[in-house]
PDB file of C-alpha atoms in Angstrom:
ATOM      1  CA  UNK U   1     -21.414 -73.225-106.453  1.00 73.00           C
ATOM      2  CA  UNK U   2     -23.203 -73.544-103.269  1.00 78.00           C
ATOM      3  CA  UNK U   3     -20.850 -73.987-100.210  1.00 78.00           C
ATOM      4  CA  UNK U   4     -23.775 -74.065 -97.546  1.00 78.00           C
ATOM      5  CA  UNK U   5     -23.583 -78.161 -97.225  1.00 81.00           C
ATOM      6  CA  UNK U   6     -18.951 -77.523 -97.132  1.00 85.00           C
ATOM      7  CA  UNK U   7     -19.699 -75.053 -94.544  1.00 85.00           C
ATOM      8  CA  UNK U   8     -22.638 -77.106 -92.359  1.00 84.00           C
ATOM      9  CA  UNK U   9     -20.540 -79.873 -92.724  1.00 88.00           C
ATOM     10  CA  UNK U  10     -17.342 -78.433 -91.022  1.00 90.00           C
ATOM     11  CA  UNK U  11     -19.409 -76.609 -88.104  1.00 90.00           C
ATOM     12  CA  UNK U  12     -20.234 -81.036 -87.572  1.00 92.00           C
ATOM     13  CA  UNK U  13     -16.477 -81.508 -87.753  1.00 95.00           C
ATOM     14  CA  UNK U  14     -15.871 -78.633 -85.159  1.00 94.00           C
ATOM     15  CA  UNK U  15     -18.960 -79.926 -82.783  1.00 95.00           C
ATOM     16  CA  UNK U  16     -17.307 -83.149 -82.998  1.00 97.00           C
ATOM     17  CA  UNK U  17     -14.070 -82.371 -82.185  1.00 97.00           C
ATOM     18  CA  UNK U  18     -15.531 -80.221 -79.329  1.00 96.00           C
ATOM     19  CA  UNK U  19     -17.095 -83.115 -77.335  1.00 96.00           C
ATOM     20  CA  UNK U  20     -13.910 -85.642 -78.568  1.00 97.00           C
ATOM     21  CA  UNK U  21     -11.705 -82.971 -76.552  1.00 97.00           C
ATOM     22  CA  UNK U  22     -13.825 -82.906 -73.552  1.00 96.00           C
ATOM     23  CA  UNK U  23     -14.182 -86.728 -73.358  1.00 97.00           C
ATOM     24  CA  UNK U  24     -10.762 -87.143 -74.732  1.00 97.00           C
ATOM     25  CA  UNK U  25      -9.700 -84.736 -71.740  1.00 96.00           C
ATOM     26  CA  UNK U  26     -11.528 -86.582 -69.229  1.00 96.00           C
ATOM     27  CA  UNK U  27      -9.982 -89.900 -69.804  1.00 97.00           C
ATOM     28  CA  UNK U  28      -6.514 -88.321 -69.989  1.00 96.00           C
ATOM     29  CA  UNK U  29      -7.519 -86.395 -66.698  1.00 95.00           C
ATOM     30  CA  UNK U  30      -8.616 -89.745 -65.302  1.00 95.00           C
ATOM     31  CA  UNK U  31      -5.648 -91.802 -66.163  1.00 94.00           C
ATOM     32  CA  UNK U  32      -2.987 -89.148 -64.620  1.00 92.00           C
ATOM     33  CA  UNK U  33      -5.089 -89.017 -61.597  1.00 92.00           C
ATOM     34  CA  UNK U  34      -4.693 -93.156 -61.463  1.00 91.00           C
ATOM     35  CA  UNK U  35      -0.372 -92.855 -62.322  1.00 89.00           C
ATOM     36  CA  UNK U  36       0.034 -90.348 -60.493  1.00 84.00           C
ATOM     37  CA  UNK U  37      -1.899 -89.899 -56.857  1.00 80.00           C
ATOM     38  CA  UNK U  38       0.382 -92.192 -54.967  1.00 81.00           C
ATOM     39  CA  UNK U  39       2.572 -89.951 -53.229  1.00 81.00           C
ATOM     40  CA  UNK U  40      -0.091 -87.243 -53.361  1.00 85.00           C
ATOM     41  CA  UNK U  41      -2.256 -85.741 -50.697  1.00 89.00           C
ATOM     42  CA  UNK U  42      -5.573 -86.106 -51.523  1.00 86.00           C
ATOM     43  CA  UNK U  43      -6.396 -82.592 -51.715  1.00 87.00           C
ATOM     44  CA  UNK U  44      -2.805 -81.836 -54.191  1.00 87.00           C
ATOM     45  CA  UNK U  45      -4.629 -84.937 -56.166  1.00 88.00           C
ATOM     46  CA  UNK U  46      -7.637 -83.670 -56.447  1.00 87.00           C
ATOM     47  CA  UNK U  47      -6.510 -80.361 -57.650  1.00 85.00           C
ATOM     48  CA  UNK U  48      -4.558 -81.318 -60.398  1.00 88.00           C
ATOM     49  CA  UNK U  49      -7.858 -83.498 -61.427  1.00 91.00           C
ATOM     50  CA  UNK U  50      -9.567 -80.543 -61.680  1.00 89.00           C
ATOM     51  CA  UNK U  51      -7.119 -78.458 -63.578  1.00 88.00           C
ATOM     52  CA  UNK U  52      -6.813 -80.457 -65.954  1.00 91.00           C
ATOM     53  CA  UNK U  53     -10.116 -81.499 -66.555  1.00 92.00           C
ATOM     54  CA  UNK U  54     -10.845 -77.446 -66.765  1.00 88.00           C
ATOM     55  CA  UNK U  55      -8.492 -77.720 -69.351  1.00 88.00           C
ATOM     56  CA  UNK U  56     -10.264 -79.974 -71.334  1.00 93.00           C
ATOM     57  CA  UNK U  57     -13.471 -78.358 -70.658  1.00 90.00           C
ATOM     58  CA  UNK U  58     -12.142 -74.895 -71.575  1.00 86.00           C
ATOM     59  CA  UNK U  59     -10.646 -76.739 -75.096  1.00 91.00           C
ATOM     60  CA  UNK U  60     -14.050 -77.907 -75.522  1.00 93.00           C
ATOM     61  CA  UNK U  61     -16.074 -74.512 -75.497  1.00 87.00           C
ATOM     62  CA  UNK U  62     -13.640 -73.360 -77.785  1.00 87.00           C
ATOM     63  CA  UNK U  63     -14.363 -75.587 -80.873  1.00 92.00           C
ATOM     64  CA  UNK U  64     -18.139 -75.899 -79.442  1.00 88.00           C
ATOM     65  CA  UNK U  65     -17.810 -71.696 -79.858  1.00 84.00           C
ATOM     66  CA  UNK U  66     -16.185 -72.177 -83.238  1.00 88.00           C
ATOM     67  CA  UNK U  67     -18.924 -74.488 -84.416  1.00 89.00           C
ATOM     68  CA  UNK U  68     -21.481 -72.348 -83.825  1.00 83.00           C
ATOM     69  CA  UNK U  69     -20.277 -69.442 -85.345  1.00 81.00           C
ATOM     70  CA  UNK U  70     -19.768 -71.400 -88.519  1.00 85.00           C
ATOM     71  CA  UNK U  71     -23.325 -72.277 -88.149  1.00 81.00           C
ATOM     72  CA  UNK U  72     -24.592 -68.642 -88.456  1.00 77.00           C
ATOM     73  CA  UNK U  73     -22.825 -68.688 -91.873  1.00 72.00           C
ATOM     74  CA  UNK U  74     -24.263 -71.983 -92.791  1.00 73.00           C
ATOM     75  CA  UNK U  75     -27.774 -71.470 -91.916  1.00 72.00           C
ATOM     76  CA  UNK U  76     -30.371 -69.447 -93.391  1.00 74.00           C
ATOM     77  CA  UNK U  77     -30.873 -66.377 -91.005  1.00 73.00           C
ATOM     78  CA  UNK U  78     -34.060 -66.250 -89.394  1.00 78.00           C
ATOM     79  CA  UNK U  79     -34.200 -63.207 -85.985  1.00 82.00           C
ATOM     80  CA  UNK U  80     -35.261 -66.721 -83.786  1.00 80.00           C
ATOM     81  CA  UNK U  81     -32.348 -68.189 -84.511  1.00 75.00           C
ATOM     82  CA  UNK U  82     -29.493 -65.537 -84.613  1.00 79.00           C
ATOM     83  CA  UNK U  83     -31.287 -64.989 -81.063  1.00 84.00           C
ATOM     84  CA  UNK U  84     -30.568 -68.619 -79.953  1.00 80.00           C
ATOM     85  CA  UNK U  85     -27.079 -68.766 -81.160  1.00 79.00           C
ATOM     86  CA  UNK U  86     -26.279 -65.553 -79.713  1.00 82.00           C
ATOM     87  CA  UNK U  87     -27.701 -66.807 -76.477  1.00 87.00           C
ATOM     88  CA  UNK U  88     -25.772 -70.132 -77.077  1.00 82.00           C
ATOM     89  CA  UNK U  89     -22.121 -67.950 -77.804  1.00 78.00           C
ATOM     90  CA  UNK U  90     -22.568 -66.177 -74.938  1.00 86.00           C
ATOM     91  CA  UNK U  91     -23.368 -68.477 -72.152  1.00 87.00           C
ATOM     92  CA  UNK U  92     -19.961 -70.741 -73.409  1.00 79.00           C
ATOM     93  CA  UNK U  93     -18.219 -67.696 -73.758  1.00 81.00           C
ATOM     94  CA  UNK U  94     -19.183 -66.896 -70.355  1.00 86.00           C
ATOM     95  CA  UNK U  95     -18.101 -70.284 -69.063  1.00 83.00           C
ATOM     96  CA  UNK U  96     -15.194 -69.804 -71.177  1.00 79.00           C
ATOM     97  CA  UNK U  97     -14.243 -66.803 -69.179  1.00 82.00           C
ATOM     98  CA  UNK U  98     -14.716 -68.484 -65.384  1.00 84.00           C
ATOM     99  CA  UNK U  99     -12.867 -71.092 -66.361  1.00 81.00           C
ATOM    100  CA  UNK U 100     -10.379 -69.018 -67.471  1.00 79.00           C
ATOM    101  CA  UNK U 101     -10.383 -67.299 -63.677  1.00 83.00           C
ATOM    102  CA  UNK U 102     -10.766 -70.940 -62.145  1.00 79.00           C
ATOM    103  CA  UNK U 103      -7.946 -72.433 -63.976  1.00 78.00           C
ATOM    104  CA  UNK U 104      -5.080 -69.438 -64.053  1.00 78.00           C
ATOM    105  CA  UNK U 105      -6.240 -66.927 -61.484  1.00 79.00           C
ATOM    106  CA  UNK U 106      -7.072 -64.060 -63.580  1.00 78.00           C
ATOM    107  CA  UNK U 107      -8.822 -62.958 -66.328  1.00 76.00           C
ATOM    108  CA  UNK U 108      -7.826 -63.387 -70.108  1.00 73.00           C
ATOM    109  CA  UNK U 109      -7.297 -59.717 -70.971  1.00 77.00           C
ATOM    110  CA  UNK U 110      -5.168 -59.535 -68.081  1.00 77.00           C
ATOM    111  CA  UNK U 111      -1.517 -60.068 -68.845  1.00 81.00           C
ATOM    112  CA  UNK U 112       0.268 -62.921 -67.196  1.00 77.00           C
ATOM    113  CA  UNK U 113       2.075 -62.648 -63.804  1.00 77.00           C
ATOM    114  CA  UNK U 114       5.624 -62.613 -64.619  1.00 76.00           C
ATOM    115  CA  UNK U 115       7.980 -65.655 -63.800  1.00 70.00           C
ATOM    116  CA  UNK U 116       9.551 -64.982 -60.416  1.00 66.00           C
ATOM    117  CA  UNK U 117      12.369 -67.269 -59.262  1.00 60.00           C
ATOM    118  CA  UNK U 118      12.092 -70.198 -57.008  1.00 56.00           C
ATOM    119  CA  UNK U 119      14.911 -71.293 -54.191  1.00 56.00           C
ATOM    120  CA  UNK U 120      16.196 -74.690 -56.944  1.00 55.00           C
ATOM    121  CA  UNK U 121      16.450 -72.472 -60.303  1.00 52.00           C
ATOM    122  CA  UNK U 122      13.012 -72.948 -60.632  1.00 51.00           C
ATOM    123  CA  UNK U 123      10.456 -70.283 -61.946  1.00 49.00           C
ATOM    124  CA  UNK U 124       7.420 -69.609 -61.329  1.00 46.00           C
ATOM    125  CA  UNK U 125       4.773 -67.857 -63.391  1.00 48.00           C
ATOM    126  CA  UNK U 126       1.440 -68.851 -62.043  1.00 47.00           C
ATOM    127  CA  UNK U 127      -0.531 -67.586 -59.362  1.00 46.00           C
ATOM    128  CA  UNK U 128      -0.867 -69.618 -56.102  1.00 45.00           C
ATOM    129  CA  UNK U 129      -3.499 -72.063 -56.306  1.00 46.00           C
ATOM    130  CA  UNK U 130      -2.801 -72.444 -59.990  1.00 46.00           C
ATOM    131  CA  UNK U 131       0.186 -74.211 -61.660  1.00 46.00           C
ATOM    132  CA  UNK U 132       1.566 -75.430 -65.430  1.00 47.00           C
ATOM    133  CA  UNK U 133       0.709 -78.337 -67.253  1.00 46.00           C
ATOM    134  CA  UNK U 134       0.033 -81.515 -65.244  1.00 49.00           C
TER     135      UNK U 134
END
C-alpha cells in the first residue's frame, strides 16, 4: 500500500492549519486590542498587541515546521530539494527561536525564571518586558 498521497495529504492539513493559526491569531490579537485598550496606555496596548500576535506567529512556524518535515517523507528525494527544505526548516526555525527571545526574554533551552512573589499574593514568573497570557 502506498501511503505517499496519506502522508502529502496531511503535510496540506498541517500547512493549513499553520496559516489558520496565524490569521486565526491575528483576528483574536485584533479583537482584544479593540475590548480591551480603553484604560490602557498606548504603549501597555500596543505591547500586549504584539505579544500576542508573536504568539500566533510563533504557533504558526510550528505547524508550518511540522509540514515540511512531513514533506521530506512524502516527496521523492532529490539533493535540490532536501537543500530547499533544509533551507526552508532553518530560516522558521530561526524565526522560531527570536521569537522565542522577543516574546519571553530568553532562549528556549534556557530554563524559566522562577515565580517570585508580588506585594497582592501575586507571582510572577516572567521577565520584565514580558508577561502571561493576554
Amino acid at each position: 500500500m502506498d501511503f505517499r498521497p496519506l502522508i502529502s495529504l496531511s503535510a496540506q492539513v498541517m500547512e493549513l492549519a499553520g496559516v489558520g493559526a496565524m490569521v486565526l491569531g491575528a483576528v483574536f490579537a485584533t479583537g482584544l486590542l479593540l475590548l480591551r485598550r480603553q484604560g490602557l496606555q498606548p504603549q501597555e496596548a500596543y505591547r500586549r498587541f504584539r505579544l500576542n500576535m508573536g504568539r500566533a506567529i510563533l504557533l504558526g512556524l510550528e505547524f508550518l515546521v511540522a509540514a515540511d518535515i512531513i514533506r521530506t517523507v512524502s516527496d521523492e528525494p532529490t539533493l535540490s530539494g532536501v537543500i530547499v527544505l533544509g533551507g526552508i526548516v532553518l530560516i522558521r526555525t530561526f524565526l522560531s527561536f527570536t521569537l522565542t527571545v522577543e516574546l519571553e526574554g530568553r532562549w528556549p533551552w534556557q530554563p524559566e525564571p522562577r515565580p517570585s512573589h508580588q506585594p497582592g499574593g501575586h507571582t510572577r514568573s516572567q521577565p520584565s518586558g514580558a508577561s502571561g497570557h493576554e
